Coordinates of N, CA and C and ligand atoms in Angstrom, one line a residue:
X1 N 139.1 70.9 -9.5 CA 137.8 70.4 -9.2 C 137.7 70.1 -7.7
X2 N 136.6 70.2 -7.1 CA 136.8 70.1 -5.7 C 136.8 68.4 -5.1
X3 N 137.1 68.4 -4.1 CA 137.0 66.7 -4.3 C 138.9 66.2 -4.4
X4 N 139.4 67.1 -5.5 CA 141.1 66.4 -5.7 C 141.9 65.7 -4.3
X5 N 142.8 65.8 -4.5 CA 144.2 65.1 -3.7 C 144.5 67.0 -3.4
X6 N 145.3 66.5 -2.5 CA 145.4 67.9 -1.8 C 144.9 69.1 -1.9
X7 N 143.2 68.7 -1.4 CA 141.9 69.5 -1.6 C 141.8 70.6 -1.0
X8 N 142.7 70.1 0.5 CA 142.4 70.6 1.9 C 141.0 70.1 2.1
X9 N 140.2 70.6 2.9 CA 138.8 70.3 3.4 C 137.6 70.7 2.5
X10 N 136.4 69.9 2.3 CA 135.7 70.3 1.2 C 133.8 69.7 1.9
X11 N 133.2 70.5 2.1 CA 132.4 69.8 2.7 C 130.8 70.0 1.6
X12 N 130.4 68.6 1.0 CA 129.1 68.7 0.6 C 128.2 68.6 1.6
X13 N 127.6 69.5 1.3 CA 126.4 69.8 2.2 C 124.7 70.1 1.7
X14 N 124.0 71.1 2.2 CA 122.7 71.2 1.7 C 122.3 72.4 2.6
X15 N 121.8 73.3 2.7 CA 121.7 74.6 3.7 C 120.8 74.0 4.8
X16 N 119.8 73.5 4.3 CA 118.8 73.3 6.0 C 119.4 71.7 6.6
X17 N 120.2 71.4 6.2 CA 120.3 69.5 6.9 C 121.3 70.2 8.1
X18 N 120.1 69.6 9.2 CA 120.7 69.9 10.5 C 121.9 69.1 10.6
X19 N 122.2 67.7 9.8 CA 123.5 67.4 9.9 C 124.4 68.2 9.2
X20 N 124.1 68.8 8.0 CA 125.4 69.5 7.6 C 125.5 70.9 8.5
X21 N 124.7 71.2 8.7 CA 124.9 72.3 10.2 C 126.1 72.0 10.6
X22 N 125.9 71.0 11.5 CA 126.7 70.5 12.5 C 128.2 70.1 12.0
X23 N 128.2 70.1 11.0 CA 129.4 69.9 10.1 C 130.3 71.3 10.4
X24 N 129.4 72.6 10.0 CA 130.0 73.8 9.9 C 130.2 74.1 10.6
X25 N 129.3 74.2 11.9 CA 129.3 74.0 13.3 C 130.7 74.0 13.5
X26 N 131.1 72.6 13.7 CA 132.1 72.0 13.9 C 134.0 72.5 13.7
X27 N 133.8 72.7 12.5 CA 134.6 73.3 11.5 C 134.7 74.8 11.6
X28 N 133.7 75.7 12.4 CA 133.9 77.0 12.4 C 134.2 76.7 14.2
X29 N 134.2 75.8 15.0 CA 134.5 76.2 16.7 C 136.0 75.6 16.0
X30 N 136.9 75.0 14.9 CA 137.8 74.1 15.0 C 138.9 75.8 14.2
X31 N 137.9 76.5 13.7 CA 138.6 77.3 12.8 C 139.5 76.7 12.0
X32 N 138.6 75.9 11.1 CA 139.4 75.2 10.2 C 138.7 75.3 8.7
X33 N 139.7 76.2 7.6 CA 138.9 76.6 6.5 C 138.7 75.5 5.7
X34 N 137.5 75.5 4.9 CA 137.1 74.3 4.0 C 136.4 75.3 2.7
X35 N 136.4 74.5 1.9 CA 135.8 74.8 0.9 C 133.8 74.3 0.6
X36 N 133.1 75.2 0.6 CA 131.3 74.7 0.6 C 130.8 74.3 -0.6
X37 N 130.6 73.1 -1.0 CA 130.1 72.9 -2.3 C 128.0 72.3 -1.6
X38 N 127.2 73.6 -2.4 CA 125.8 73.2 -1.7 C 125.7 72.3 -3.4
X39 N 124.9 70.9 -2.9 CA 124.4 70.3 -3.7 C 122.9 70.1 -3.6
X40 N 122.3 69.8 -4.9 CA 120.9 70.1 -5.7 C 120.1 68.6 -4.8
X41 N 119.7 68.6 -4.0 CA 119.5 67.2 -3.4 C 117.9 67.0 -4.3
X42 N 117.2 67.6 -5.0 CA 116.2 67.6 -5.5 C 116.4 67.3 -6.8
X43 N 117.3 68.4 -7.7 CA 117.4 68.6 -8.9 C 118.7 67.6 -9.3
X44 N 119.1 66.9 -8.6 CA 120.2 66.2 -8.6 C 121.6 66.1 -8.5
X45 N 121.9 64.7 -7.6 CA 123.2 64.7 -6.8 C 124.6 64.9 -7.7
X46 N 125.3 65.4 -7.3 CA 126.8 65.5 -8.2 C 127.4 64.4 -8.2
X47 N 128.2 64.0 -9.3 CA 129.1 62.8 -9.6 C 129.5 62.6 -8.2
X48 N 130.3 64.0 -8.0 CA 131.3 63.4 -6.7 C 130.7 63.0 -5.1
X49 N 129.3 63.4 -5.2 CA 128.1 62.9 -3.7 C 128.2 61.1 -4.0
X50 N 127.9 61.1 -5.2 CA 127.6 59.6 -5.6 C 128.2 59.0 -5.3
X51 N 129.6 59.4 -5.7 CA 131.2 58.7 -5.4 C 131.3 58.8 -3.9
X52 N 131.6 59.3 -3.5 CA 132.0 59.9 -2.1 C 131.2 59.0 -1.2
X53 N 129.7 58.9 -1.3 CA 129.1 58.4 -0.5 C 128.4 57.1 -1.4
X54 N 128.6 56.3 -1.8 CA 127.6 55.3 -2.2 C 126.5 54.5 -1.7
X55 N 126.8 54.3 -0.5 CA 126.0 53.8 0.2 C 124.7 54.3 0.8
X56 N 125.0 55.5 1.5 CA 124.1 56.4 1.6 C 123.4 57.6 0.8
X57 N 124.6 57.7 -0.3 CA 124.1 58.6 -1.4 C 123.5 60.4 -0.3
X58 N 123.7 60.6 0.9 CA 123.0 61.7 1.2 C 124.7 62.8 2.0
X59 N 123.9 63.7 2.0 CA 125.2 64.8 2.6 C 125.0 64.9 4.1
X60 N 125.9 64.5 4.7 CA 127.0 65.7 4.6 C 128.2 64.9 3.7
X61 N 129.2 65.2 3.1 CA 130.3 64.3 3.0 C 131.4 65.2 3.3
X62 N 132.4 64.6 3.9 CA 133.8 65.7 4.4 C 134.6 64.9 3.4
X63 N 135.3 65.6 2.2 CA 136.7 65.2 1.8 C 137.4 65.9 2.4
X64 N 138.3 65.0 2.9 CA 140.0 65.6 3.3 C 140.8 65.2 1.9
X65 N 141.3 66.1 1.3 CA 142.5 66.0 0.2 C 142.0 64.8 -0.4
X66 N 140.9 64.8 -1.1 CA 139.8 63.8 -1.5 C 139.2 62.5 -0.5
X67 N 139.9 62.6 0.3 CA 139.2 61.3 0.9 C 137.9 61.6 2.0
X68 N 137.1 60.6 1.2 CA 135.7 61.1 1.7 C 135.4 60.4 3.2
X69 N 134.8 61.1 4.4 CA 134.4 61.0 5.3 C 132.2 60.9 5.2
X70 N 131.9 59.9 5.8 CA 130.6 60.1 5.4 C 130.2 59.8 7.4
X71 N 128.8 60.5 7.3 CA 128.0 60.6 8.3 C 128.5 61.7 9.4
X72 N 127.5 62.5 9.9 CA 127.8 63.7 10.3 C 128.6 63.8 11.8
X73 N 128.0 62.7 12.6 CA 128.5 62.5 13.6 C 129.8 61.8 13.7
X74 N 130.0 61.0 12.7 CA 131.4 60.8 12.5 C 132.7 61.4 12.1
X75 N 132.0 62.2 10.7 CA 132.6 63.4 10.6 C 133.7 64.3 11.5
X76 N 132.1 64.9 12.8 CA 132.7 65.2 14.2 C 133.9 64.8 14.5
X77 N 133.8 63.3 14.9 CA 134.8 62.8 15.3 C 136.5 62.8 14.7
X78 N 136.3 62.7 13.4 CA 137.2 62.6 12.7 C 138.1 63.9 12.3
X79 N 137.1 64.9 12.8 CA 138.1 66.0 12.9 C 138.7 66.8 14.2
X80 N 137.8 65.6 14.9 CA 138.5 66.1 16.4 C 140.0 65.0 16.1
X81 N 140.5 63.6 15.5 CA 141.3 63.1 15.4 C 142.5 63.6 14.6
X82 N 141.9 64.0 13.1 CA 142.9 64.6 12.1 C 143.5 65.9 12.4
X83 N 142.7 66.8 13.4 CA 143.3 68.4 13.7 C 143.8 68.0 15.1
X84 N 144.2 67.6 15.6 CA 144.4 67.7 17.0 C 144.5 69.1 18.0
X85 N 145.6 69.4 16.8 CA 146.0 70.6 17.5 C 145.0 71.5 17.9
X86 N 143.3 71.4 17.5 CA 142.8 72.7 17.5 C 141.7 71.8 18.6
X87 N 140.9 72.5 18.8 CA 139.8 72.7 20.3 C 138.9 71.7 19.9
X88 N 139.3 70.5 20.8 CA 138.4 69.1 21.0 C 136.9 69.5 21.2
X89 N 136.2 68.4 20.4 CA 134.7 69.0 20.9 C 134.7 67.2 21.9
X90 N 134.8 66.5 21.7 CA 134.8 65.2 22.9 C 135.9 65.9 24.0
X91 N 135.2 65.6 24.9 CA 136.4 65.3 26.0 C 137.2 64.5 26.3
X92 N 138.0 64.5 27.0 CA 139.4 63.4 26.9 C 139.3 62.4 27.7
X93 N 138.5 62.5 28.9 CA 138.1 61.1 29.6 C 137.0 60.0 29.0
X94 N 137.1 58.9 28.6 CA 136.6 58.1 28.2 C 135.0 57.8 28.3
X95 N 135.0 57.8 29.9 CA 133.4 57.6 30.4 C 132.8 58.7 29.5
X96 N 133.7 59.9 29.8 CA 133.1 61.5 29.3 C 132.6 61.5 27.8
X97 N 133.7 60.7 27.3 CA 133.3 60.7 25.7 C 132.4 59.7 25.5
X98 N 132.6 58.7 26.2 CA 131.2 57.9 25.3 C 129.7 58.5 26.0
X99 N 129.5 58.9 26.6 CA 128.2 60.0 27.8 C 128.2 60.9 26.5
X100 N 129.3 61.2 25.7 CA 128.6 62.4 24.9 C 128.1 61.9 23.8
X101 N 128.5 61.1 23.4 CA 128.1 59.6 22.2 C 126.9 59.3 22.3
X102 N 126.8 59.1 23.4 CA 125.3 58.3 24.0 C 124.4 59.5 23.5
X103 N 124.9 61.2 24.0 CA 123.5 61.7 24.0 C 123.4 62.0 22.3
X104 N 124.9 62.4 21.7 CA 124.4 62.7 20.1 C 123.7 61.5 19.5
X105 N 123.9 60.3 19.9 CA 123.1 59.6 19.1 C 121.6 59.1 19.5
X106 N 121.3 59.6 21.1 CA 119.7 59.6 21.2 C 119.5 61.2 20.3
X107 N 120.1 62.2 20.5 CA 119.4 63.0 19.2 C 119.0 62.6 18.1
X108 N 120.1 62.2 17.7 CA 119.8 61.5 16.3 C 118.7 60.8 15.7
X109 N 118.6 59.5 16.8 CA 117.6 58.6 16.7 C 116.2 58.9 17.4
X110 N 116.5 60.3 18.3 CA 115.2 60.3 18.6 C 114.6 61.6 18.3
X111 N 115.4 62.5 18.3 CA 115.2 63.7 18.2 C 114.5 63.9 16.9
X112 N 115.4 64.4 15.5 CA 115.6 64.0 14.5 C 114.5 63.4 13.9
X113 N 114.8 62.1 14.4 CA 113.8 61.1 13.7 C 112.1 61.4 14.2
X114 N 111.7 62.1 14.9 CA 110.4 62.3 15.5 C 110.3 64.1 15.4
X115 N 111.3 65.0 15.0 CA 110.8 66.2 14.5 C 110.6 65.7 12.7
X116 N 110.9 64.9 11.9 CA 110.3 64.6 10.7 C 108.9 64.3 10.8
X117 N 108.7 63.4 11.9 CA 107.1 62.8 11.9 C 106.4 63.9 12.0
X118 N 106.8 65.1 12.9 CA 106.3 66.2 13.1 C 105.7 67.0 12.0
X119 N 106.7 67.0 11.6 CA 105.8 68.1 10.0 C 105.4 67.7 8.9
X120 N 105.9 66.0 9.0 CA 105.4 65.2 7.7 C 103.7 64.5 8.0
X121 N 103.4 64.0 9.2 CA 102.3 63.5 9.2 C 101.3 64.8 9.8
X122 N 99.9 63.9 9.7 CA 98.5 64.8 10.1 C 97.7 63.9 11.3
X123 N 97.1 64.5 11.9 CA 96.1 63.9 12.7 C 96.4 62.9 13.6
X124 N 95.8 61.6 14.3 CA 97.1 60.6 15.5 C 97.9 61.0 15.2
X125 N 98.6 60.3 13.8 CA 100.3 60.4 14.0 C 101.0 61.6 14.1
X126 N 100.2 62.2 14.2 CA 101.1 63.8 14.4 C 100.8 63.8 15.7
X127 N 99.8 63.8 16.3 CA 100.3 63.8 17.9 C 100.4 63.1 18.8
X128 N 101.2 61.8 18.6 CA 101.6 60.7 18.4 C 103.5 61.3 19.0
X129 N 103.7 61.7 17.9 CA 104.8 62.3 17.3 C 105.2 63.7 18.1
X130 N 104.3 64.6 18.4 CA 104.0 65.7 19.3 C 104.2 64.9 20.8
X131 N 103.5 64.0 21.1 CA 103.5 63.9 22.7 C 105.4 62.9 22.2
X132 N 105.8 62.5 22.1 CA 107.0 61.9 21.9 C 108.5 63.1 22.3
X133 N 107.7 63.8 21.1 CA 109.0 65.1 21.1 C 109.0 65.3 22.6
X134 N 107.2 66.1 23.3 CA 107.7 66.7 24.8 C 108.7 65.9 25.7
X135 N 108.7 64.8 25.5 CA 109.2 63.8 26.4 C 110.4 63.9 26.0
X136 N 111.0 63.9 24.6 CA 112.5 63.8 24.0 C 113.0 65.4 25.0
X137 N 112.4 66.4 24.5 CA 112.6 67.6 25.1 C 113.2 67.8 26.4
X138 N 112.0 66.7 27.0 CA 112.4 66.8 28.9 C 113.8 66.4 29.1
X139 N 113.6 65.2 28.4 CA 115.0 64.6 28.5 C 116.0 65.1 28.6
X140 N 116.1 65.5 27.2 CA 117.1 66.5 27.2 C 117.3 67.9 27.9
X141 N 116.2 67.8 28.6 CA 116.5 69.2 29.8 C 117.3 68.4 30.9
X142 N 116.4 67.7 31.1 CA 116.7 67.1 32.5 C 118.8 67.2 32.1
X143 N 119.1 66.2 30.9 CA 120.4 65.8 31.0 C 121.6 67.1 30.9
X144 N 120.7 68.1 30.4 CA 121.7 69.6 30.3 C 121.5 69.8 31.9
X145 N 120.4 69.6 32.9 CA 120.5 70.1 34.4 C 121.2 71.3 34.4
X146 N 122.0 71.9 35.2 CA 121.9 73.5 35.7 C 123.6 74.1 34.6
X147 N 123.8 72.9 33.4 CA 124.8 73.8 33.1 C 124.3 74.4 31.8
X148 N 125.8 75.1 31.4 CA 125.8 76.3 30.1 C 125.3 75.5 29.3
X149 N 126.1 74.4 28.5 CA 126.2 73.5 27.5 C 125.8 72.0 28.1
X150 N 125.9 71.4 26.9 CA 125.9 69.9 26.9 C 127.1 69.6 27.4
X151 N 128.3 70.4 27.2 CA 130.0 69.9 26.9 C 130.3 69.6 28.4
X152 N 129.5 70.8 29.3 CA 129.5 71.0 30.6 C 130.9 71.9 30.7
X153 N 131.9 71.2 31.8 CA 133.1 72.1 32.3 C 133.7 72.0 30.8
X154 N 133.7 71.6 29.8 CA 134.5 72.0 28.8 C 133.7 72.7 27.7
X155 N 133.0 73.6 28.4 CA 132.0 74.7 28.0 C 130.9 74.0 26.5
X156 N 131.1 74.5 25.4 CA 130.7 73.8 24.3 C 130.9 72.6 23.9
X157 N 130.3 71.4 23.2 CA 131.4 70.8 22.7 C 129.9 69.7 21.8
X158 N 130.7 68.3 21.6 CA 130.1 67.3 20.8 C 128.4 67.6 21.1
X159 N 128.2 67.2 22.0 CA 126.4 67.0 21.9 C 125.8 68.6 21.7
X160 N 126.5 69.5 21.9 CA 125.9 71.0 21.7 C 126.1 71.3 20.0
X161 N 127.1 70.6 19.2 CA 127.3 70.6 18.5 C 126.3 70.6 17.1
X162 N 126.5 68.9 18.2 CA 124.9 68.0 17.0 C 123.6 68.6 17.8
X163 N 123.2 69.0 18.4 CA 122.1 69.4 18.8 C 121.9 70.7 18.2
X164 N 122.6 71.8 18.4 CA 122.3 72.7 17.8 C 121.3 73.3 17.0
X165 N 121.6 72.9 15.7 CA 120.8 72.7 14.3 C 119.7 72.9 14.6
X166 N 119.0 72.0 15.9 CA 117.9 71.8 16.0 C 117.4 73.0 16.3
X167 N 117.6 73.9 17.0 CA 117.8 74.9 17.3 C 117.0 75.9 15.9
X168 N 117.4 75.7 15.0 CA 116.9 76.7 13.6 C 115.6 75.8 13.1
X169 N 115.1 74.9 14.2 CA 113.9 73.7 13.6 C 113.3 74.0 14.6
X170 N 113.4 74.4 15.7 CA 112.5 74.4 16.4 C 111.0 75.2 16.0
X171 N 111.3 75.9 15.3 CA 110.1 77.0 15.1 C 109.1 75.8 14.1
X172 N 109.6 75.2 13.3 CA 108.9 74.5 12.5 C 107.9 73.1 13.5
X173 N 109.1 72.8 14.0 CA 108.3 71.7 15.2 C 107.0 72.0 16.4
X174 N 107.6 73.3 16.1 CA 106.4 74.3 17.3 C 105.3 74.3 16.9
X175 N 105.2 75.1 15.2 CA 104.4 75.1 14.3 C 103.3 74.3 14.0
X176 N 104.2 72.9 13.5 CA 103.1 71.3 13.4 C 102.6 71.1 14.4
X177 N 103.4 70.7 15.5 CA 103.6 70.1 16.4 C 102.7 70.8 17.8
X178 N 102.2 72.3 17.1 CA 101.6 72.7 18.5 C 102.1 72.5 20.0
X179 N 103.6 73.3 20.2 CA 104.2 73.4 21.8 C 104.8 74.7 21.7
X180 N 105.1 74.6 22.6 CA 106.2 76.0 22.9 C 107.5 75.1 23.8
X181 N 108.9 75.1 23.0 CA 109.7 74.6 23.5 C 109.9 75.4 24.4
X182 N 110.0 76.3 24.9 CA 110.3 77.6 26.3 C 108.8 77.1 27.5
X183 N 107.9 76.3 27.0 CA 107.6 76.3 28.0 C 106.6 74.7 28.5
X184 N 107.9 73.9 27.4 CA 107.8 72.5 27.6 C 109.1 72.4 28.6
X185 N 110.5 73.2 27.7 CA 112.1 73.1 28.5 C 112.4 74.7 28.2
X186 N 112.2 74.8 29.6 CA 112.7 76.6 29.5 C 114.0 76.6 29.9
X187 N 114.9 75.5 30.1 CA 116.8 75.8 30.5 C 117.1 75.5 29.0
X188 N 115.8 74.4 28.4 CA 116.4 74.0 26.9 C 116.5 75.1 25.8
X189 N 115.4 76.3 26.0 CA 115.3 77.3 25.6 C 116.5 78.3 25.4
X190 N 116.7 78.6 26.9 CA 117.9 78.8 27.4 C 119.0 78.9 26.5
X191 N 119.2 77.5 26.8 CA 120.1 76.6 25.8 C 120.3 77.3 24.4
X192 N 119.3 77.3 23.8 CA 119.2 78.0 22.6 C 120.1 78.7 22.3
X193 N 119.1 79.9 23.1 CA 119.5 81.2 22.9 C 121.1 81.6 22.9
X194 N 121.8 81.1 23.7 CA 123.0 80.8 24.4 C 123.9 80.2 23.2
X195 N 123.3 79.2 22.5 CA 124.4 78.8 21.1 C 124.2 79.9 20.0
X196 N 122.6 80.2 19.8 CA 122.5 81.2 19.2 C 123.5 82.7 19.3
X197 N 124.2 82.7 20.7 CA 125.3 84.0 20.5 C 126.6 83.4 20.1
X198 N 126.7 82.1 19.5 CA 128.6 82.0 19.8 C 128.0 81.9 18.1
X199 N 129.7 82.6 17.7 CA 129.4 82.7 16.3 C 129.8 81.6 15.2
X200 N 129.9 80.5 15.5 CA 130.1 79.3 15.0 C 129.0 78.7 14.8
X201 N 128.0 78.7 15.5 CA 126.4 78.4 15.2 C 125.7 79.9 14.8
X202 N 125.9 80.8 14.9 CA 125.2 82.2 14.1 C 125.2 82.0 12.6
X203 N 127.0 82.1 12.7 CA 127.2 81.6 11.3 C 126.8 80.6 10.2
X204 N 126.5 79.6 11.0 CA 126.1 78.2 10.3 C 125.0 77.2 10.1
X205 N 124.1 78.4 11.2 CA 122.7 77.9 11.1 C 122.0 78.7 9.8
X206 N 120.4 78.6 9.1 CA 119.8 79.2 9.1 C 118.8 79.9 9.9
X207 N 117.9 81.1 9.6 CA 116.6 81.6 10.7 C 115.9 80.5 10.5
X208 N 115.3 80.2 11.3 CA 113.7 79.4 11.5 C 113.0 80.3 10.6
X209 N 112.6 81.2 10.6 CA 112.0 81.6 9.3 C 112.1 80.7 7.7
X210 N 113.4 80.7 7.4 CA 114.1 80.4 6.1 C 113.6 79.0 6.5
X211 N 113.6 78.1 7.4 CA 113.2 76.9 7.9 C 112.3 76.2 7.2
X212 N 111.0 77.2 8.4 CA 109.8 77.0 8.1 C 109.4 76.9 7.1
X213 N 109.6 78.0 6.2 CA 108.9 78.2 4.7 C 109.7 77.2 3.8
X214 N 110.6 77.0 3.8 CA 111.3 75.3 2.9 C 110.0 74.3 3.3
X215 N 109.7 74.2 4.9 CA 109.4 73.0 5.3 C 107.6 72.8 4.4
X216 N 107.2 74.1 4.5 CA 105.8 74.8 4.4 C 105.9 74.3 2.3
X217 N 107.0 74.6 1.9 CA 106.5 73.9 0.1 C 106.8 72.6 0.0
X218 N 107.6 72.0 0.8 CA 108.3 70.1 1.0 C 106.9 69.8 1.4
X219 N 106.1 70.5 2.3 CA 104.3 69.6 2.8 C 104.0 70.0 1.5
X220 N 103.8 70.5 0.6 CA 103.1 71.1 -0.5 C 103.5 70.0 -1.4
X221 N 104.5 69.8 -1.3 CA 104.9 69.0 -2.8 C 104.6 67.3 -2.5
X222 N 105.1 67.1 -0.9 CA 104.6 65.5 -0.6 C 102.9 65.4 -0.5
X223 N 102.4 66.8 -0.3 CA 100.7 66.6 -0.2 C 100.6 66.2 1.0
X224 N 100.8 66.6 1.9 CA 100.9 66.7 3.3 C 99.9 67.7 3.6
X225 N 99.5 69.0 2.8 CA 99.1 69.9 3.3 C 97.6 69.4 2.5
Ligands
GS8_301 C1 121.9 61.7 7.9 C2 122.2 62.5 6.7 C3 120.9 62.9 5.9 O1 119.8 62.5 6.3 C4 124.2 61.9 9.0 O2 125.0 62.4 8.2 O3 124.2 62.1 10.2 N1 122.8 60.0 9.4 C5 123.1 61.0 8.4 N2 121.1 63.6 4.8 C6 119.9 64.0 4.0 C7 119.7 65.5 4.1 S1 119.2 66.1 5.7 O4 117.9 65.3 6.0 C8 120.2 63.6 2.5 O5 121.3 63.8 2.0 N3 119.2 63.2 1.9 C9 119.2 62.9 0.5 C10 118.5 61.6 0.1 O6 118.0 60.9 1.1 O7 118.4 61.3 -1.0

């Protein structure tokens, strides 16, 4: 059963959760094999989600040889700690790593949290929620400035990681949200396209297509639409 004592790696997940993205993400720049168990987050959680995570009860969860790791950005971290030997996504100067901390977790809390308002509300709060994102966007241009990645001189890394994901949402946020990220942040664009060729994010993302149309029956079933 998956989940045991010397499981090796086991990651519950869900296909569109931009955090379990970032999981696989992660795990495929670390080349490190795991086992994918997709769980029913609708039709219902598995024993072992419940156990694993109690508190939060949501995916991602990383067992190592059963022991459960919860939260996606921690996750990250903890397998930059447990694998050493394989390709850090933090960098190794301190300022460096907490700068990258800082930005995964304004994604998180801002990013994230305001592409939901996006496709969940109508009318003010949707463009409320739309003028918020442009500004999150800029930001985040401004803070990539003239390089490849987020990681910068250590090419890929932590905040390109967690960001990514977003990356297979964007089409949906366009959608609600009425923008064109290419011509709110055309380096952030850029950006995209650029994760879009390394194959650790090809692999692990879904199309914005496949996205959208999830996102397009979730308004259907909340009565959103
Ligand atoms: C968020 C995980 C999450 O929202 C992280 O891991 O970074 N801060 C956490 N997981 C969602 C799916 S993606 O929207 C989830 O599991 N939801 C199930 C539920 O809320 O019941």
């Amino acid at each position: 059963m998956a989940g045991e004592k010397n499981d090796g790696l086991v990651l519950l997940d869900f296909w569109v959760s931009p955090f379990g993205m970032r999981c696989r993400i992660a795990l495929a720049e670390k080349g490190l094999p795991y086992k994918h168990v997709e769980e029913d987050l609708f039709g219902g959680k598995s024993d072992l989600l419940l156990r694993s995570n109690p508190v939060h009860k949501k995916i991602p969860v990383l067992l190592h040889d059963g022991k459960p790791v919860n939260e996606s950005l921690v996750i990250l971290q903890y397998l930059d700690e447990a694998f050493p030997e394989t390709p850090s996504l933090l960098p190794a100067d301190p300022h460096a790593r907490a700068h990258a901390r800082f930005w995964a977790d304004y994604i998180d809390k801002k990013l994230f949290e305001c592409g939901t308002r996006i496709w969940k509300l109508k009318g003010e709060p949707l463009m409320q929620a739309r003028a918020e994102m442009l500004e999150i966007l800029k930001t985040l241009e401004a803070e990539l400035g003239e390089k490849e990645f987020f990681g910068g001189e250590h090419g890929f890394g932590f905040v390109d990681a967690a960001f990514a994901p977003a990356t297979a949402w964007f089409q949906t946020f366009e959608s609600y949200g009425e923008f064109s990220v290419a011509e709110v942040a055309p380096r952030l664009a850029a950006w995209a396209a650029r994760c879009g060729e390394r194959e650790s994010v090809a692999r692990s993302l879904y199309s914005p297509d496949k996205v959208y149309d999830f996102i397009g029956g979730l308004r259907k079933k909340l009565g959103v639409e």
